[in-house]
Short mmCIF file of C-alpha atoms and ligand atoms in Angstrom, two decimals:
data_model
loop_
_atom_site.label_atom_id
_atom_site.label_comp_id
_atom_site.label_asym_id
_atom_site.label_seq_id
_atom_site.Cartn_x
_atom_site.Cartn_y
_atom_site.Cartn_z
CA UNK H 1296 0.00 0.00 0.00
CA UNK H 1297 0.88 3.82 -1.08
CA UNK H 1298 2.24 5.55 1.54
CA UNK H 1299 1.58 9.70 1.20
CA UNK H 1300 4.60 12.10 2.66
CA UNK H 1301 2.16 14.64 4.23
CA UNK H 1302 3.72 18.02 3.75
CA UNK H 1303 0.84 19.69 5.23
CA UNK H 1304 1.18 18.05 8.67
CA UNK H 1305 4.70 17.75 9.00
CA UNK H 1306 5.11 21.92 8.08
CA UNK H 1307 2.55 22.53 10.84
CA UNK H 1308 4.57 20.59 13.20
CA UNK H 1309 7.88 22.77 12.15
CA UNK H 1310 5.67 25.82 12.19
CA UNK H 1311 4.12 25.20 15.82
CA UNK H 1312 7.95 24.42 17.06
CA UNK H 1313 9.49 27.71 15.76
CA UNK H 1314 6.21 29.29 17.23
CA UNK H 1315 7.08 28.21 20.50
CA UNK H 1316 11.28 29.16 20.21
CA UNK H 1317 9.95 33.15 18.64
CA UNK H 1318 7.81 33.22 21.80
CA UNK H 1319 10.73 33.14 24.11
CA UNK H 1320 12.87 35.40 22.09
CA UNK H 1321 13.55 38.85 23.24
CA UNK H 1322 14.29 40.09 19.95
CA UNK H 1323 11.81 38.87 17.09
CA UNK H 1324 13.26 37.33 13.71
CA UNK H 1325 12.68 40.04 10.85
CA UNK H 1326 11.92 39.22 7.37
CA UNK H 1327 12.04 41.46 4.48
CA UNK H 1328 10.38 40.64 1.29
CA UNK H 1329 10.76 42.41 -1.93
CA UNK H 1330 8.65 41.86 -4.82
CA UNK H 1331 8.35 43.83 -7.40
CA UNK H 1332 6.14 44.23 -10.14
CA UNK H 1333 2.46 42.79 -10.61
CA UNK H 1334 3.00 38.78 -11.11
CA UNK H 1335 -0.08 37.11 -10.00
CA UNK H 1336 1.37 34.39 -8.14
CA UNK H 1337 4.17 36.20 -6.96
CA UNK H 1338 1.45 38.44 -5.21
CA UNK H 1339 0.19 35.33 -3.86
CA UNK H 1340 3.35 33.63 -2.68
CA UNK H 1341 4.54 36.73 -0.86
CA UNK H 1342 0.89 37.41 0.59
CA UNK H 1343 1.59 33.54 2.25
CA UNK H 1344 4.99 34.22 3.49
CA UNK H 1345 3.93 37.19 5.36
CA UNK H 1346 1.04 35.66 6.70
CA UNK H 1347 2.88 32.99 8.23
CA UNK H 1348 5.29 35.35 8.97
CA UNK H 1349 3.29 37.10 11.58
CA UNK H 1350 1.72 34.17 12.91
CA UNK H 1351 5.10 32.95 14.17
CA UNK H 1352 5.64 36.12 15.74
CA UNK H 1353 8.18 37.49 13.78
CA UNK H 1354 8.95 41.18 12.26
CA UNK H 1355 7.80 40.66 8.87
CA UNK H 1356 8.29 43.42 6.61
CA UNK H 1357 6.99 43.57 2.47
CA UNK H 1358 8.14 45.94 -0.26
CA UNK H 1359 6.69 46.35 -2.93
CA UNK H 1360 7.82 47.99 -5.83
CA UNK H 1361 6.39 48.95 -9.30
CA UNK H 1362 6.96 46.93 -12.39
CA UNK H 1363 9.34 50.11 -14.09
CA UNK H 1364 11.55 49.93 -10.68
CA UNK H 1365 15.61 50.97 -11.46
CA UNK H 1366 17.99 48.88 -10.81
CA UNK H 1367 19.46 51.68 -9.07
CA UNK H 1368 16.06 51.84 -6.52
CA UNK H 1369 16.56 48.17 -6.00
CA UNK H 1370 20.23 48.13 -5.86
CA UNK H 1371 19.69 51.00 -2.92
CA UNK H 1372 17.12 48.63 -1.27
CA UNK H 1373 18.75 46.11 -0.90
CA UNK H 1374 21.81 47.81 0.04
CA UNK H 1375 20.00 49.34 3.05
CA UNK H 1376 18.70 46.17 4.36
CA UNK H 1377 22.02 44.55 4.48
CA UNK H 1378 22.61 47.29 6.57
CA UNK H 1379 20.02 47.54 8.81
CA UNK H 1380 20.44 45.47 12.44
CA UNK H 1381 16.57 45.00 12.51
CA UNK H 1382 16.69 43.19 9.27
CA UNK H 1383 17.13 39.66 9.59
CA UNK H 1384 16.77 37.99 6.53
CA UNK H 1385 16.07 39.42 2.98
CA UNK H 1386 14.31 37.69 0.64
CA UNK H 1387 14.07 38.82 -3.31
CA UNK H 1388 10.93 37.13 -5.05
CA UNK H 1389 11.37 35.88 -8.30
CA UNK H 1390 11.03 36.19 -11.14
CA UNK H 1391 11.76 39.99 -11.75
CA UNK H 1392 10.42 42.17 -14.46
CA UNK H 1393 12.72 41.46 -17.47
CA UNK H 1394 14.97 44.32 -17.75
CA UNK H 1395 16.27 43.44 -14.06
CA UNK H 1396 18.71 40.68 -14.03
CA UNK H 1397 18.07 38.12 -11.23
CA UNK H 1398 21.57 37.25 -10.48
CA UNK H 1399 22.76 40.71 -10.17
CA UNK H 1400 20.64 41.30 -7.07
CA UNK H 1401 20.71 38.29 -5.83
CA UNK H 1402 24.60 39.05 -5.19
CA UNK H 1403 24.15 41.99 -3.59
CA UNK H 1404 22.13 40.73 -0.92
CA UNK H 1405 24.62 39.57 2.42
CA UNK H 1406 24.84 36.02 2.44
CA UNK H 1407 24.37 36.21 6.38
CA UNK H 1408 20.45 37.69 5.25
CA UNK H 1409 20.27 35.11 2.03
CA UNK H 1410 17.46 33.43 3.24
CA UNK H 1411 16.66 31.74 0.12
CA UNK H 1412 19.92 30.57 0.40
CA UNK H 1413 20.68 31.78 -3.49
CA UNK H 1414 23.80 33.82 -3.03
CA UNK H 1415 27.32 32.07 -5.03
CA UNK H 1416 28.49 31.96 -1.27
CA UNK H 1417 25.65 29.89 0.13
CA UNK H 1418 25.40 27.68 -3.18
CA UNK H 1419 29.16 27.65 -3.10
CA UNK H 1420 29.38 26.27 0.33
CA UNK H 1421 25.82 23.54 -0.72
CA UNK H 1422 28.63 22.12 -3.08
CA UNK H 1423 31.21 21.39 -0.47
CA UNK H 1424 29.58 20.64 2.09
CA UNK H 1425 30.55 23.18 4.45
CA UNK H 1426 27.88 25.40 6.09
CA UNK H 1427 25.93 27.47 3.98
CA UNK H 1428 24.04 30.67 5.87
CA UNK H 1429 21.14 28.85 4.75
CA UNK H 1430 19.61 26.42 2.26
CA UNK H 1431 17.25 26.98 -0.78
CA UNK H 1432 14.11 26.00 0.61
CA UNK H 1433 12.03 23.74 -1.41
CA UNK H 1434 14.83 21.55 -1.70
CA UNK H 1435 15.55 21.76 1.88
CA UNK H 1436 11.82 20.67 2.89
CA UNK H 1437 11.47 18.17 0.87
CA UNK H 1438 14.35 16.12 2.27
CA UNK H 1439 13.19 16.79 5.60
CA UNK H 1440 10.14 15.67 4.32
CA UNK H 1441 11.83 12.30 3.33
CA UNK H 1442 13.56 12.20 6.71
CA UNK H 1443 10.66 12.23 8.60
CA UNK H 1444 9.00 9.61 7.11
CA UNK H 1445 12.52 7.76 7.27
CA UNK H 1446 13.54 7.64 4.12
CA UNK H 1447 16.95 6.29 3.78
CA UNK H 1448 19.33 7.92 1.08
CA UNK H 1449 22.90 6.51 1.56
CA UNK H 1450 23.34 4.51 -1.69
CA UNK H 1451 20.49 4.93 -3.60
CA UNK H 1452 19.57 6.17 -6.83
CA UNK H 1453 18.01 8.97 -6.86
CA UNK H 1454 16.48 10.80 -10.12
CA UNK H 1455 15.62 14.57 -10.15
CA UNK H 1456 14.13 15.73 -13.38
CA UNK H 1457 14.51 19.57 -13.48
CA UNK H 1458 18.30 21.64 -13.00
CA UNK H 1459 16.90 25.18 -12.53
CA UNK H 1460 18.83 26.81 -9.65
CA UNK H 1461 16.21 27.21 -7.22
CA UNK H 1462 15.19 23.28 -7.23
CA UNK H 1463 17.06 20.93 -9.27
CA UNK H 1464 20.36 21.99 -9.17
CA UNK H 1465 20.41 22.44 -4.99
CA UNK H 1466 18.93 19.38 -5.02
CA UNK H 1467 20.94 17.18 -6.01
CA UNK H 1468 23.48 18.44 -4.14
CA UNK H 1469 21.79 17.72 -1.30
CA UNK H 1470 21.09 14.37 -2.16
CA UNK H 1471 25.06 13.96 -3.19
CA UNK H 1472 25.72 15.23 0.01
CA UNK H 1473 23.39 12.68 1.70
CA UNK H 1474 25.46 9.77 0.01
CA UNK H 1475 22.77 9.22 -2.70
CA UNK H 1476 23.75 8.18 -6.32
CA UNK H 1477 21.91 11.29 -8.38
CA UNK H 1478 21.13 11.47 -12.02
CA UNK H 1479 19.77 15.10 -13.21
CA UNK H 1480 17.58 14.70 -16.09
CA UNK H 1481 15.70 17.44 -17.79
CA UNK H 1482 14.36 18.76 -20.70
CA UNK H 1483 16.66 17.44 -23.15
CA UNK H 1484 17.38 14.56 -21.73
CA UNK H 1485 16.88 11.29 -23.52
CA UNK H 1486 14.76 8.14 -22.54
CA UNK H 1487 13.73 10.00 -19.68
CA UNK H 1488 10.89 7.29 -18.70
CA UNK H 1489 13.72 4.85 -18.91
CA UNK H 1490 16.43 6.95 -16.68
CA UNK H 1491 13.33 7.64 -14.26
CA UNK H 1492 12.18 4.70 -13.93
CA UNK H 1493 16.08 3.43 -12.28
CA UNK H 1494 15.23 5.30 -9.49
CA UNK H 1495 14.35 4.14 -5.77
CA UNK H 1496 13.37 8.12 -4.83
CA UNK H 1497 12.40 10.28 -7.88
CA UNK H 1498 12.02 13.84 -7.71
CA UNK H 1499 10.26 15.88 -10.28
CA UNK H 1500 10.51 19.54 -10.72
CA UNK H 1501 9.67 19.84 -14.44
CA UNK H 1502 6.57 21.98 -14.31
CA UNK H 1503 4.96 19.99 -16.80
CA UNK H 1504 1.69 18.64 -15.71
CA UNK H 1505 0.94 14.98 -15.67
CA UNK H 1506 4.38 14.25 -16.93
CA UNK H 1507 5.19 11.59 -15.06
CA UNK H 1508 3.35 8.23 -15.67
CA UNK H 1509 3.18 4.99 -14.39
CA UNK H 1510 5.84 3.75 -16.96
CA UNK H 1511 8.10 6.48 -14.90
CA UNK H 1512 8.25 4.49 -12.11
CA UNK H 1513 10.09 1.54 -10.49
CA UNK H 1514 7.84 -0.95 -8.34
CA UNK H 1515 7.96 0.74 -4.68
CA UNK H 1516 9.72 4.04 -5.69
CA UNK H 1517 8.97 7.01 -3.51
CA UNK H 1518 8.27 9.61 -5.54
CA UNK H 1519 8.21 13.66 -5.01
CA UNK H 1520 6.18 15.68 -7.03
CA UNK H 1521 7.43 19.23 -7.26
CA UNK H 1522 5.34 20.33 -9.76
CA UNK H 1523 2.54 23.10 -9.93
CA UNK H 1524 0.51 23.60 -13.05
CA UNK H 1525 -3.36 24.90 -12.88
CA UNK H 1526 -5.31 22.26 -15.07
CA UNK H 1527 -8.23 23.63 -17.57
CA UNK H 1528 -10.47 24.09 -14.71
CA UNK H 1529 -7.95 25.96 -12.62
CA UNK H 1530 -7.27 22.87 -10.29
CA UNK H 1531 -4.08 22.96 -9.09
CA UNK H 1532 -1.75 19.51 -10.35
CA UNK H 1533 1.13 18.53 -10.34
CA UNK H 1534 3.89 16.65 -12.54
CA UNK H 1535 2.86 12.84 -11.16
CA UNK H 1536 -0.26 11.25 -12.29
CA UNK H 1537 -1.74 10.61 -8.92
CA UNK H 1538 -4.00 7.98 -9.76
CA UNK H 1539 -1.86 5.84 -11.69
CA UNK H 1540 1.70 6.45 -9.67
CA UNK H 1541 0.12 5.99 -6.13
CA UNK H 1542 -0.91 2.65 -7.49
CA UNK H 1543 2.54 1.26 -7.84
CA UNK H 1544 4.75 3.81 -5.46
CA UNK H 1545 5.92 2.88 -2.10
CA UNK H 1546 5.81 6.74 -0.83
CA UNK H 1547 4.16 9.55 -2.53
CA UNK H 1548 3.62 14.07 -1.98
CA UNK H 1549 -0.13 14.82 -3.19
CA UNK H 1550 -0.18 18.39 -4.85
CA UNK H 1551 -1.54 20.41 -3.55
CA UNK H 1552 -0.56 19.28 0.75
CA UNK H 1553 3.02 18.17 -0.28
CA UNK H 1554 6.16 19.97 -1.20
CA UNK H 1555 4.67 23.61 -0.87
CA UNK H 1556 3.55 23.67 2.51
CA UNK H 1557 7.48 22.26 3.16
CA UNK H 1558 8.68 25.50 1.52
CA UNK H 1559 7.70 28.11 3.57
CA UNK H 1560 7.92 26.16 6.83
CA UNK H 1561 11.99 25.96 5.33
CA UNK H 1562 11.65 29.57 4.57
CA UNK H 1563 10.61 30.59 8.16
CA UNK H 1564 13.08 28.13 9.58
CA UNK H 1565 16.16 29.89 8.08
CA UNK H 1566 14.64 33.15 9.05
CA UNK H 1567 14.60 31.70 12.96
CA UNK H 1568 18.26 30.53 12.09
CA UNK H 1569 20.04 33.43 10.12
CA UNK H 1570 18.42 35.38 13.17
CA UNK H 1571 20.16 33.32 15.85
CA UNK H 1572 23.35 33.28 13.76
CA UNK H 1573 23.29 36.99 13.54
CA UNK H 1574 22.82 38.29 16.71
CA UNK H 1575 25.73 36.25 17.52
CA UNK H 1576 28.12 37.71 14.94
N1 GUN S 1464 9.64 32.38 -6.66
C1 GUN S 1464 9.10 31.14 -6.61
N2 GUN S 1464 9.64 30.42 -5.60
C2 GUN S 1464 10.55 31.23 -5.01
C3 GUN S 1464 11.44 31.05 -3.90
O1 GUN S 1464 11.52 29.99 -3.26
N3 GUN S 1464 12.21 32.13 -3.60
C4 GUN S 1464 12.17 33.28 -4.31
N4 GUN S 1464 12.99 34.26 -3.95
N5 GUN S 1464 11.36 33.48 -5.34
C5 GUN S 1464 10.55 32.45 -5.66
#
């Protein structure tokens, strides 16, 4: 019998524990958030983050800026909130408007306030092993997600179909550095049924709705479902076909209630942690 990785519960469970450490904190953990520009689900993912923000109890601060911002204005933004002592972690949504560059800001925010865990320092450090600030989040959650449902990793093969930076390329080094054997497929990969269906955990960040059927999938995989695409009737999906993977998977994320409720429990998690690592700097 399937097995489902509840995302929703276990997030809850992180969410209620950091509750409790915020409540006997003097100082408060601050988040910034910048978003800028009109993106629909940016609005909504930021709108999330600060909810949960100040349920936690912590400082939780949102700027918004219009769609024809500078990159000077957001240069001097971000600039200030490395700066500022009440600022504990600074977080740039993505993506931006076109005619600012992502990776350009993203390396002017202070790794110690990187709470994405996006800056060349933090990824730098993901790829030896050594201590980054903080971790990219989605990747993050979902192998606590695994953990907690006792997933085992050393020696296995483990398939992640996506490399963008924020998913797929953190995690597999996550994976590497949890003594997995990891194969990154993605959109130009060949025989990608065949190289997915070698693995014991699969991970799919592909964005591409119902990509992943049952000939996908060994007997008793586990199988993580990154994925979020809105169907024809606005239904949220994801990449696995539920019905027909849960059939023959030994563990298994629904979407929606699996890896996205994991994210921004990660997200406030580092924001706890980069604010306990700075006040001792
Ligand atoms: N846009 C979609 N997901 C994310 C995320 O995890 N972090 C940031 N900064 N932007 C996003």
């Amino acid at each position: 019998m399937v097995q489902i990785l509840d995302g929703s519960a276990c997030s809850k469970e992180i969410l209620n524990d950091i509750k409790l450490k915020v409540a006997k904190m003097a100082k408060k953990p601050s988040l910034a958030v910048i978003l800028v520009g009109e993106d629909p689900a940016s609005q909504i993912y930021v709108r999330n983050k600060e909810k949960t923000a100040k349920e936690l109890g912590f400082i939780s601060k949102t700027f918004k800026m219009k769609e024809n911002t500078s990159a000077n204005e957001l240069k001097d933004l971000i600039l200030n909130l490395n700066l500022d002592e009440d600022t504990d972690a600074v977080l740039l949504q993505l993506p931006l408007p076109e005619h600012l560059c992502a990776r350009d800001f993203i390396e002017l925010i202070n790794p110690r306030k990187d709470v994405d865990g996006f800056h060349p320092i933090n990824t730098g450090r993901l790829m030896s092993n050594s201590n980054p600030y903080a971790l990219s989040c989605t990747p993050k959650g979902i192998i606590r997600l695994l953990k907690k449902y006792n997933v085992e990793f050393e020696g296995k093969n483990a398939v992640v179909i996506g490399r963008s930076n924020m998913v797929g390329k953190p995690l597999a080094q996550m994976l590497l550095n949890e003594n997995a054997t990891v194969t990154v497929a993605h959109s130009k990969t060949r025989n990608l049924a065949q190289i997915a269906s070698s693995a014991d955990i699969l991970i799919s960040a592909a964005g591409v709705g119902g990509l992943i059927g049952k000939d996908f999938v060994k007997n008793g995989a586990i199988v993580v479902d990154v994925g979020i695409v809105r169907d024809e009737n606005g239904k949220i999906k994801g990449d696995v076909n539920f019905e027909e993977v849960s059939q023959i998977a030994s563990l298994i994320t629904p979407v929606p209630g699996g890896v996205g409720p994991m994210t921004i429990a990660m997200l406030m998690e580092n924001t706890l942690e980069l604010s306990i690592k700075n006040a001792k700097f």
